[in-house]
PDB file of C-alpha atoms in Angstrom:
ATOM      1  CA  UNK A   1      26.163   0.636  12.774  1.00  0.00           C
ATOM      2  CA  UNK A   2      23.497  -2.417  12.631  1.00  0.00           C
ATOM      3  CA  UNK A   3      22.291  -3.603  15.723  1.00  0.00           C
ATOM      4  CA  UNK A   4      20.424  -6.858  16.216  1.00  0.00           C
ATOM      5  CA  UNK A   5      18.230  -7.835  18.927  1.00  0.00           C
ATOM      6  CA  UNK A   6      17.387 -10.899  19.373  1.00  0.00           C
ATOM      7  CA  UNK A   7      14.374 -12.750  21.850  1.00  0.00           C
ATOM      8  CA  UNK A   8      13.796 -14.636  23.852  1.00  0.00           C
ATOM      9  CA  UNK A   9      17.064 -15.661  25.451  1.00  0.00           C
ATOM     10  CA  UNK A  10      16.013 -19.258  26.518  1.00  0.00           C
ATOM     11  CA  UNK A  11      13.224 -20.832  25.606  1.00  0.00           C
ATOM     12  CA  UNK A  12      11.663 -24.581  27.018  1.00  0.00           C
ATOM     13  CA  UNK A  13       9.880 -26.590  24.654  1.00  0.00           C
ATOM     14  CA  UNK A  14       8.071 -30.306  24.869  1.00  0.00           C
ATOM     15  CA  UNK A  15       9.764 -32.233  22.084  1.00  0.00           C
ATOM     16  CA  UNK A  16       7.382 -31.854  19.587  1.00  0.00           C
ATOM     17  CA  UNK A  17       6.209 -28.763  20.205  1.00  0.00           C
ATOM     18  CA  UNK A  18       7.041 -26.046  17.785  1.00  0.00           C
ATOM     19  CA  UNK A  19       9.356 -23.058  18.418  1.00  0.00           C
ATOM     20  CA  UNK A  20       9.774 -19.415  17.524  1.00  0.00           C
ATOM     21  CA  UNK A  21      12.797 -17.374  17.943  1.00  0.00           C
ATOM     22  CA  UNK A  22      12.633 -13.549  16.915  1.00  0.00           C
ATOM     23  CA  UNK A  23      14.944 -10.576  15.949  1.00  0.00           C
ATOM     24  CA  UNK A  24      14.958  -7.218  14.700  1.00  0.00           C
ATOM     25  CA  UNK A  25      17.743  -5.082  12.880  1.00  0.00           C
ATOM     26  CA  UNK A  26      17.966  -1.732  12.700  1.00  0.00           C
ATOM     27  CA  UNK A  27      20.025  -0.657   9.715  1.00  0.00           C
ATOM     28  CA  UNK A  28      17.759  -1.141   6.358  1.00  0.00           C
ATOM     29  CA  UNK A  29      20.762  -1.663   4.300  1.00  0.00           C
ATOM     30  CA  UNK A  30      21.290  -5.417   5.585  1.00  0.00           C
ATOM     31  CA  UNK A  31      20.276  -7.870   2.800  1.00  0.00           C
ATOM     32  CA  UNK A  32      21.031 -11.154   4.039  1.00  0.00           C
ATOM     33  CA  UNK A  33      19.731 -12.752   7.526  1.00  0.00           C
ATOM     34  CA  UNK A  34      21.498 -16.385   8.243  1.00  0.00           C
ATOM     35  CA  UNK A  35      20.626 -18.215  11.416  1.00  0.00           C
ATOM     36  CA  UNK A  36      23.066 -20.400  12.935  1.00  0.00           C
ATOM     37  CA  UNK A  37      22.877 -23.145  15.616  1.00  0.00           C
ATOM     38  CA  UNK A  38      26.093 -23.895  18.245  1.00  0.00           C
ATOM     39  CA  UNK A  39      25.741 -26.775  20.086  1.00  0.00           C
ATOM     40  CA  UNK A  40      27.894 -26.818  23.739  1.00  0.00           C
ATOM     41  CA  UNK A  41      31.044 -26.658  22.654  1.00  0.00           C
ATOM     42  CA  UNK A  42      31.115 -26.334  19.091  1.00  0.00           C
ATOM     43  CA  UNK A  43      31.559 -24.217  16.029  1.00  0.00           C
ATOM     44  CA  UNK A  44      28.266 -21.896  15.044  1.00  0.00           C
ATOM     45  CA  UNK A  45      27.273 -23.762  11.254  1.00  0.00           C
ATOM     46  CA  UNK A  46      24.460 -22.704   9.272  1.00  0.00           C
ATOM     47  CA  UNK A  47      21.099 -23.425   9.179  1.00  0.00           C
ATOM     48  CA  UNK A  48      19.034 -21.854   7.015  1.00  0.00           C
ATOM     49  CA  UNK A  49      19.040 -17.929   5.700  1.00  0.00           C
ATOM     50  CA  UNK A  50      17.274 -15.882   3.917  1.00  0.00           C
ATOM     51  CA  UNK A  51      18.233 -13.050   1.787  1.00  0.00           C
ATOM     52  CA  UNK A  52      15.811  -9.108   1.937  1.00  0.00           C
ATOM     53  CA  UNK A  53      13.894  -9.791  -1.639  1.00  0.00           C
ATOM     54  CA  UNK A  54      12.031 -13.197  -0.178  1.00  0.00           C
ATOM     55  CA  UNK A  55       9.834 -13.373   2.591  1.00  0.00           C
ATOM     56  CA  UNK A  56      10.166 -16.362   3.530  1.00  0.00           C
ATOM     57  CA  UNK A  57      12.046 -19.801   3.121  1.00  0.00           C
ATOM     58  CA  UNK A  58      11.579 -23.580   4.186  1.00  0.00           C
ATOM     59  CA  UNK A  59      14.066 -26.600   4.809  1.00  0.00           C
ATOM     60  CA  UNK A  60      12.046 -29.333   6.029  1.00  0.00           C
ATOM     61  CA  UNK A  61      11.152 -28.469   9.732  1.00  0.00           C
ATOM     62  CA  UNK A  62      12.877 -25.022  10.189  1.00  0.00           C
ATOM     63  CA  UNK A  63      11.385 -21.885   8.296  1.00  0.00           C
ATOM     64  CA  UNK A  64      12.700 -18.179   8.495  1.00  0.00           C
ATOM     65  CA  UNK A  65      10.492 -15.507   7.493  1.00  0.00           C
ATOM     66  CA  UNK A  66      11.313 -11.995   6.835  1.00  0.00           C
ATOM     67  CA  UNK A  67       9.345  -8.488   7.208  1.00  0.00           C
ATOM     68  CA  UNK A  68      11.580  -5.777   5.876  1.00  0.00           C
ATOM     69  CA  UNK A  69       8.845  -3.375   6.581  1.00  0.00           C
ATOM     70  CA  UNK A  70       9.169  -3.792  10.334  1.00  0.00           C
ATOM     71  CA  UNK A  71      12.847  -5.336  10.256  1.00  0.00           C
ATOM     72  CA  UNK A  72      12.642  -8.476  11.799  1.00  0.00           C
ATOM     73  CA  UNK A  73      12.870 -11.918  10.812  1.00  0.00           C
ATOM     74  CA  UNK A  74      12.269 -15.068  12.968  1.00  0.00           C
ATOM     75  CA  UNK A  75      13.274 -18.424  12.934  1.00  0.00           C
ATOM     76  CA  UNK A  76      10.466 -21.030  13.257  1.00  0.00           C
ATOM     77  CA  UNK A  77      10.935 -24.758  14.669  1.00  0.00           C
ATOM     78  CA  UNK A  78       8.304 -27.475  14.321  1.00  0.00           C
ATOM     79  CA  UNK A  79       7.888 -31.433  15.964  1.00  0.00           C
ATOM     80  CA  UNK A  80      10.977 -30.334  18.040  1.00  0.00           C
ATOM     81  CA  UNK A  81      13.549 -33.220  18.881  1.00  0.00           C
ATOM     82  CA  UNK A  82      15.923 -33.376  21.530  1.00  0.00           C
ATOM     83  CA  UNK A  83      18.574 -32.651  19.143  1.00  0.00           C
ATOM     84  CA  UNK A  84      16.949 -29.225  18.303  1.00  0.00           C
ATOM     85  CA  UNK A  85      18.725 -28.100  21.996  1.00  0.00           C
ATOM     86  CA  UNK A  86      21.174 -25.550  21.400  1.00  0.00           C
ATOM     87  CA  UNK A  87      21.833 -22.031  21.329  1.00  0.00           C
ATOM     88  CA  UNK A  88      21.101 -20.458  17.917  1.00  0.00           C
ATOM     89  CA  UNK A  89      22.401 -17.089  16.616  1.00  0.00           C
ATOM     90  CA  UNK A  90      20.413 -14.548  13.948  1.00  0.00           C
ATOM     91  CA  UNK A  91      23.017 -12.364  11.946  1.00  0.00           C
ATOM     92  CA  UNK A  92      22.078  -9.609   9.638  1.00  0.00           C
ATOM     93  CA  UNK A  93      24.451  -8.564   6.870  1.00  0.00           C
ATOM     94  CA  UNK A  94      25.223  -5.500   5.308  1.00  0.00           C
ATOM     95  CA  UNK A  95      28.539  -4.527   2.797  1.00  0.00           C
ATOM     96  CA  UNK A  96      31.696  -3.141   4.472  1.00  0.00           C
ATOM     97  CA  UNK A  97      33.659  -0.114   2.983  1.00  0.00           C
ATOM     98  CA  UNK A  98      36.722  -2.781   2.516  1.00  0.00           C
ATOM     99  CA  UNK A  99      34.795  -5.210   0.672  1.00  0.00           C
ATOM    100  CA  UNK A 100      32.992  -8.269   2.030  1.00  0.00           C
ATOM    101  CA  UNK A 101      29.669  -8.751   4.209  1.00  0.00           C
ATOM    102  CA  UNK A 102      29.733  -7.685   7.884  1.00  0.00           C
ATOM    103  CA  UNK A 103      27.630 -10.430   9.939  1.00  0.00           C
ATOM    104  CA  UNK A 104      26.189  -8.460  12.701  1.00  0.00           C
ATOM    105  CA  UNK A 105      24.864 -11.219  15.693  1.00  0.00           C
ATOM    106  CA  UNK A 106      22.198 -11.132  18.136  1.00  0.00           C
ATOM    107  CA  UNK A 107      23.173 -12.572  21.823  1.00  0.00           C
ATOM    108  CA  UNK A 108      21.706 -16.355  20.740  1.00  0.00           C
ATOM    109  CA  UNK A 109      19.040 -18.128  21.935  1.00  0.00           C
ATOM    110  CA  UNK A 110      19.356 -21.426  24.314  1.00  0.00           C
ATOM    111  CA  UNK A 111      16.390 -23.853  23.005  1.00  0.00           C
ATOM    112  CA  UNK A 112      16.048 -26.976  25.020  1.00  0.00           C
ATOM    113  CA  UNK A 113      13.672 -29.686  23.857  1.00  0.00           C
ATOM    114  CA  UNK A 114      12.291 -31.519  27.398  1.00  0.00           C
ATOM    115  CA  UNK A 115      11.378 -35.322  26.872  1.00  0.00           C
TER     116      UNK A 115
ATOM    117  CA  UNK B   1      39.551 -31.316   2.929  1.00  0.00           C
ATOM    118  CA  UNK B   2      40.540 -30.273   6.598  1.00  0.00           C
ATOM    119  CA  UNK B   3      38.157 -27.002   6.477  1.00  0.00           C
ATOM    120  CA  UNK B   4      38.622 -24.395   8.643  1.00  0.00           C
ATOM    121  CA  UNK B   5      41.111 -25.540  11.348  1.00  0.00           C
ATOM    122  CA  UNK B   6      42.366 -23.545  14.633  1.00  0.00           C
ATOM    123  CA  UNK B   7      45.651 -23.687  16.768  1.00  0.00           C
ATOM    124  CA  UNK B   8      45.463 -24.072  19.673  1.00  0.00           C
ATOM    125  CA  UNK B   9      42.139 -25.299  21.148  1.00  0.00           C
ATOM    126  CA  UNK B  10      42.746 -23.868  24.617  1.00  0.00           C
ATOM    127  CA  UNK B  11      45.618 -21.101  25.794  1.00  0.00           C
ATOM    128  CA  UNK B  12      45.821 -19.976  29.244  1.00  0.00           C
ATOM    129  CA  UNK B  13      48.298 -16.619  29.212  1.00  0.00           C
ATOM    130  CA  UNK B  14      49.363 -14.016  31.464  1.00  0.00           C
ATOM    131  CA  UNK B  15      48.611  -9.703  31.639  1.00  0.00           C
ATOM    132  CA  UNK B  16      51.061  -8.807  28.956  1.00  0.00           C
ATOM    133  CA  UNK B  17      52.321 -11.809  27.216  1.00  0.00           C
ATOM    134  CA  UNK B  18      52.001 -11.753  23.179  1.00  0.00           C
ATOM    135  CA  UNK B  19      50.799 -14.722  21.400  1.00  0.00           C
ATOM    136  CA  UNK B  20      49.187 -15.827  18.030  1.00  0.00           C
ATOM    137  CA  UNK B  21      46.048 -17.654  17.270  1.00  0.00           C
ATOM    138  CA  UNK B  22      46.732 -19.458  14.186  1.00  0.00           C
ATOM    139  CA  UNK B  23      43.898 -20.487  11.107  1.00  0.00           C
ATOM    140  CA  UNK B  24      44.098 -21.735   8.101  1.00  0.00           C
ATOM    141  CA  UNK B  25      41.430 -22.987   5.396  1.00  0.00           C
ATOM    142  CA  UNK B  26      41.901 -25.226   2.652  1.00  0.00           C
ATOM    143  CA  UNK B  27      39.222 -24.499   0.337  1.00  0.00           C
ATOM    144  CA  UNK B  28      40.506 -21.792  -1.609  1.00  0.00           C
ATOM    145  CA  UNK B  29      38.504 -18.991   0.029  1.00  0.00           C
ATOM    146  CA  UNK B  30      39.589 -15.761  -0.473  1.00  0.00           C
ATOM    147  CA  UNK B  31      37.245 -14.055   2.570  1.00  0.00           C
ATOM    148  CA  UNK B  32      38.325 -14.806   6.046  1.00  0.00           C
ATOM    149  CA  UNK B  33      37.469 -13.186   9.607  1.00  0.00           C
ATOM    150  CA  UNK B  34      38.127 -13.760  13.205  1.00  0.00           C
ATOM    151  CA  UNK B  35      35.901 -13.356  16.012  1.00  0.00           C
ATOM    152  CA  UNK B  36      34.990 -13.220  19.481  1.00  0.00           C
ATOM    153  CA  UNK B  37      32.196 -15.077  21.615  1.00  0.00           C
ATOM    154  CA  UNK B  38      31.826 -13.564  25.057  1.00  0.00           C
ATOM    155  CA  UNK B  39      28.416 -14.988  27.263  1.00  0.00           C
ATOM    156  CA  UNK B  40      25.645 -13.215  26.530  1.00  0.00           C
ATOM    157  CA  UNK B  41      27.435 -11.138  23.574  1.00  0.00           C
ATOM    158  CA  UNK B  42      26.865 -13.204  20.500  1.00  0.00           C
ATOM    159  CA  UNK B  43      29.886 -12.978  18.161  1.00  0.00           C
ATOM    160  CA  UNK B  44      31.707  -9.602  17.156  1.00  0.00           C
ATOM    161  CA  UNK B  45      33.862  -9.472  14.401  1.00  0.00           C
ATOM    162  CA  UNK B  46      37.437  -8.423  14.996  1.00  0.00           C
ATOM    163  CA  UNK B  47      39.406  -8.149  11.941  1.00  0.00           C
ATOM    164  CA  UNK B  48      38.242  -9.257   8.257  1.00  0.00           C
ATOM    165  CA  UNK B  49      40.181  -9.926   4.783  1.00  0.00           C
ATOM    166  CA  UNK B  50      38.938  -9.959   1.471  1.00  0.00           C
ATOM    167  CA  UNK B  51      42.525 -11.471   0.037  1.00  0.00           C
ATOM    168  CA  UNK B  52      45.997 -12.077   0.362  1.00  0.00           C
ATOM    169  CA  UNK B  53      47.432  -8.851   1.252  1.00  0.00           C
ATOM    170  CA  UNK B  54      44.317  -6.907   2.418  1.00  0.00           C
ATOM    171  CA  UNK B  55      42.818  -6.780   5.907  1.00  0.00           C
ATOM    172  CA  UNK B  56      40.930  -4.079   7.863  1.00  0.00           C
ATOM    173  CA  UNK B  57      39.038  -3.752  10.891  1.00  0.00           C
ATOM    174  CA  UNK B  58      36.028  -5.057  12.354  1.00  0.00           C
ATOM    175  CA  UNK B  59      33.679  -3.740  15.170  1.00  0.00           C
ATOM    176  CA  UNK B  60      36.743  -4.515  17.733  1.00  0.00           C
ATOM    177  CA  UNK B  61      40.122  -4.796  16.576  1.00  0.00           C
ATOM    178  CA  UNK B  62      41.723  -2.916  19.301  1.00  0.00           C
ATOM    179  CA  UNK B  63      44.256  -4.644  21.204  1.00  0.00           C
ATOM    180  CA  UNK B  64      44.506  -7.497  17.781  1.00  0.00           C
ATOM    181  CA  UNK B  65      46.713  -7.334  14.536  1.00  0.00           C
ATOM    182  CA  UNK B  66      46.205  -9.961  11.625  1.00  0.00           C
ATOM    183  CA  UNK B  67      48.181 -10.350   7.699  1.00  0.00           C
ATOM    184  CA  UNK B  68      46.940 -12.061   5.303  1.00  0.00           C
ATOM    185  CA  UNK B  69      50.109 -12.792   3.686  1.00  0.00           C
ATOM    186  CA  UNK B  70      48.575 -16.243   1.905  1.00  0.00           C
ATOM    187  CA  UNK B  71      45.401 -17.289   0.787  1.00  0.00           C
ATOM    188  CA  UNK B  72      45.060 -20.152   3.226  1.00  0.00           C
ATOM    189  CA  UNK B  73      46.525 -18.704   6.347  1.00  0.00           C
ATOM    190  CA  UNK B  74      44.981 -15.463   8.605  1.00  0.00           C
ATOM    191  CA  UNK B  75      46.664 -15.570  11.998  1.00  0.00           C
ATOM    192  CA  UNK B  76      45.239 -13.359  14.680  1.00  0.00           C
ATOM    193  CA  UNK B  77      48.160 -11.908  16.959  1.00  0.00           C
ATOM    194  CA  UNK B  78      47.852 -10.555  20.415  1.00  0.00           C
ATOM    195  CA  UNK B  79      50.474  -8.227  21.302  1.00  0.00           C
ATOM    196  CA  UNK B  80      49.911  -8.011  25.258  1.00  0.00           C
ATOM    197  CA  UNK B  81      47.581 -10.024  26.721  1.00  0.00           C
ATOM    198  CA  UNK B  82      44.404  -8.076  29.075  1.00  0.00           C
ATOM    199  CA  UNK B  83      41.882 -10.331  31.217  1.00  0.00           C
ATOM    200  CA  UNK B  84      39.574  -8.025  28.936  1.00  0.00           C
ATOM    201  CA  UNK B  85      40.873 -10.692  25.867  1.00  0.00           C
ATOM    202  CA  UNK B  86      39.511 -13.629  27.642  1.00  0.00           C
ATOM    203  CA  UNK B  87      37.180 -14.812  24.711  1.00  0.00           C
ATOM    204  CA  UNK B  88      36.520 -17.514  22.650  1.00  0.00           C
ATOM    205  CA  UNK B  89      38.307 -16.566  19.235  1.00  0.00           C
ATOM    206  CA  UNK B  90      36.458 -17.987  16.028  1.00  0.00           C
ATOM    207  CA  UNK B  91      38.626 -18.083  12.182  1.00  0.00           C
ATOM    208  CA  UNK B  92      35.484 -18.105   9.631  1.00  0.00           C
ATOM    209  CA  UNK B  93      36.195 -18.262   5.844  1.00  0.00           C
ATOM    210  CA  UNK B  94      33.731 -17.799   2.147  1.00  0.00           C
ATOM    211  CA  UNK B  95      34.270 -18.376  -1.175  1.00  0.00           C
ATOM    212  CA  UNK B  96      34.546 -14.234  -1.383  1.00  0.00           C
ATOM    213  CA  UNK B  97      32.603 -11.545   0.729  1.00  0.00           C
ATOM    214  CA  UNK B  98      29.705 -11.847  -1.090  1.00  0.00           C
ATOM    215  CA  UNK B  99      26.513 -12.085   1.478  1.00  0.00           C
ATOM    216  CA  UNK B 100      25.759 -15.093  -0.934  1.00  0.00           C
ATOM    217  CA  UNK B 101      28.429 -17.211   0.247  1.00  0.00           C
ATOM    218  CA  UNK B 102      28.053 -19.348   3.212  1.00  0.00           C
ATOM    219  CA  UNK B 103      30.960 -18.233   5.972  1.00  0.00           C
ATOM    220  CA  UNK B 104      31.984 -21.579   7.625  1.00  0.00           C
ATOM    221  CA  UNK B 105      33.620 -21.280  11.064  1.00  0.00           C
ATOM    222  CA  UNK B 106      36.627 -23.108  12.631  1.00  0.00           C
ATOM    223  CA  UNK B 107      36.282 -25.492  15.631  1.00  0.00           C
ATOM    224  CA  UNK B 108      37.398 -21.971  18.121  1.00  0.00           C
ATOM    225  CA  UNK B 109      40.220 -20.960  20.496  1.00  0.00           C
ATOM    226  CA  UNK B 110      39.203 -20.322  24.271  1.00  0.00           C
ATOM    227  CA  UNK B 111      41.643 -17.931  25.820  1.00  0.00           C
ATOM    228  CA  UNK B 112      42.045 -16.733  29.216  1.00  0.00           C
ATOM    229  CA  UNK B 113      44.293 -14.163  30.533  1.00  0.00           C
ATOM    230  CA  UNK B 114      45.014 -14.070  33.974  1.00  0.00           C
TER     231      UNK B 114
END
């Protein structure tokens, strides 16, 4: 089955610094990469995503770019804000046998933006 | 339109009690899936649907049964409770199962089992 990896676990940032989070997948059949954030407490809600024929994709200040050479994608953060802290999730999808997309997460990523 | 909701928030239950974590959507999704978050674990699925009527397994469904016997409703039953259950459970929905549509998630059920 897929398997995502997904570093660094935590990561410290000075608000307005930029940050990078980074996983890889390892089944080439996945075609669709979301990224979610989950703030203490809360639901995971998407971000941004980005689907295996683009290589990469914008929304203001966070970008995700894909390399489906290498299989891995990463999630890119600039002029961090306080609110930026969380813990945000990569998923790679690939099709089930029963119908539907299987979302397969990595283990999430605590970002906290210092004053 | 309430979303994605989840009953109850928090559940505290003993080795070998049954319960059932309820969810419902009201957006007319026919896809819906429960998960787990453990620490360090990111979320697994557990069981999925595609439609009334049609469910099947995830990456760890042992230990869980779900119907789908309406559109808006997928409860998630535990037959007896293990420690190894103590999770928080997460009800997502889409328009279908197409990778193209956005899953949205519920506001979560922590369990423990003691």
């Amino acid at each position: 089955g897929e398997n995502v990896e997904q570093h660094p676990s935590t990561l410290s940032v000075q608000e307005g610094d930029s940050a990078v989070i980074k996983c890889t997948y390892s089944d080439s059949a996945s075609n669709y990469f979301p990224w979610y954030k989950q703030e203490l407490g809360k639901r995971p809600q998407l971000i941004i995503d980005i689907r295996s024929n683009v290589g990469e994709k914008k929304d203001q200040r966070i970008a995700v770019t894909l390399n489906k050479t290498a299989k891995h994608f990463s999630l890119h953060i600039t002029e961090t804000q306080p609110e930026d802290s969380a813990v945000y999730f990569c998923a790679a999808s690939m099709k089930l046998t029963g119908g539907g997309n299987k979302l397969t997460f990595g283990t999430g990523t605590q970002l906290k933006v210092e004053l | 339109n309430a979303g994605v909701t989840q009953t109850p928030k928090f559940q505290v239950l003993k080795t070998g009690q049954s319960m059932t974590l309820q969810c419902a959507q009201d957006m007319n999704h026919e896809y819906m899936s429960w998960y787990r978050q453990d620490p360090g674990m990111g979320l697994r699925l557990i069981h999925y649907s595609v439609g009334a009527g049609i469910t099947d397994q995830g990456e760890v469904p042992n230990g869980y049964n779900v119907s789908r016997s309406t559109t808006e409703d997928f409860p998630l039953r535990l037959l007896s409770a293990a420690p190894s259950q103590t999770s928080v459970y997460f009800c997502a929905s889409s328009l279908t199962g197409l990778a193209i549509h956005e899953q949205y998630f519920g506001p979560g059920t922590r369990l423990t089992v003691t």
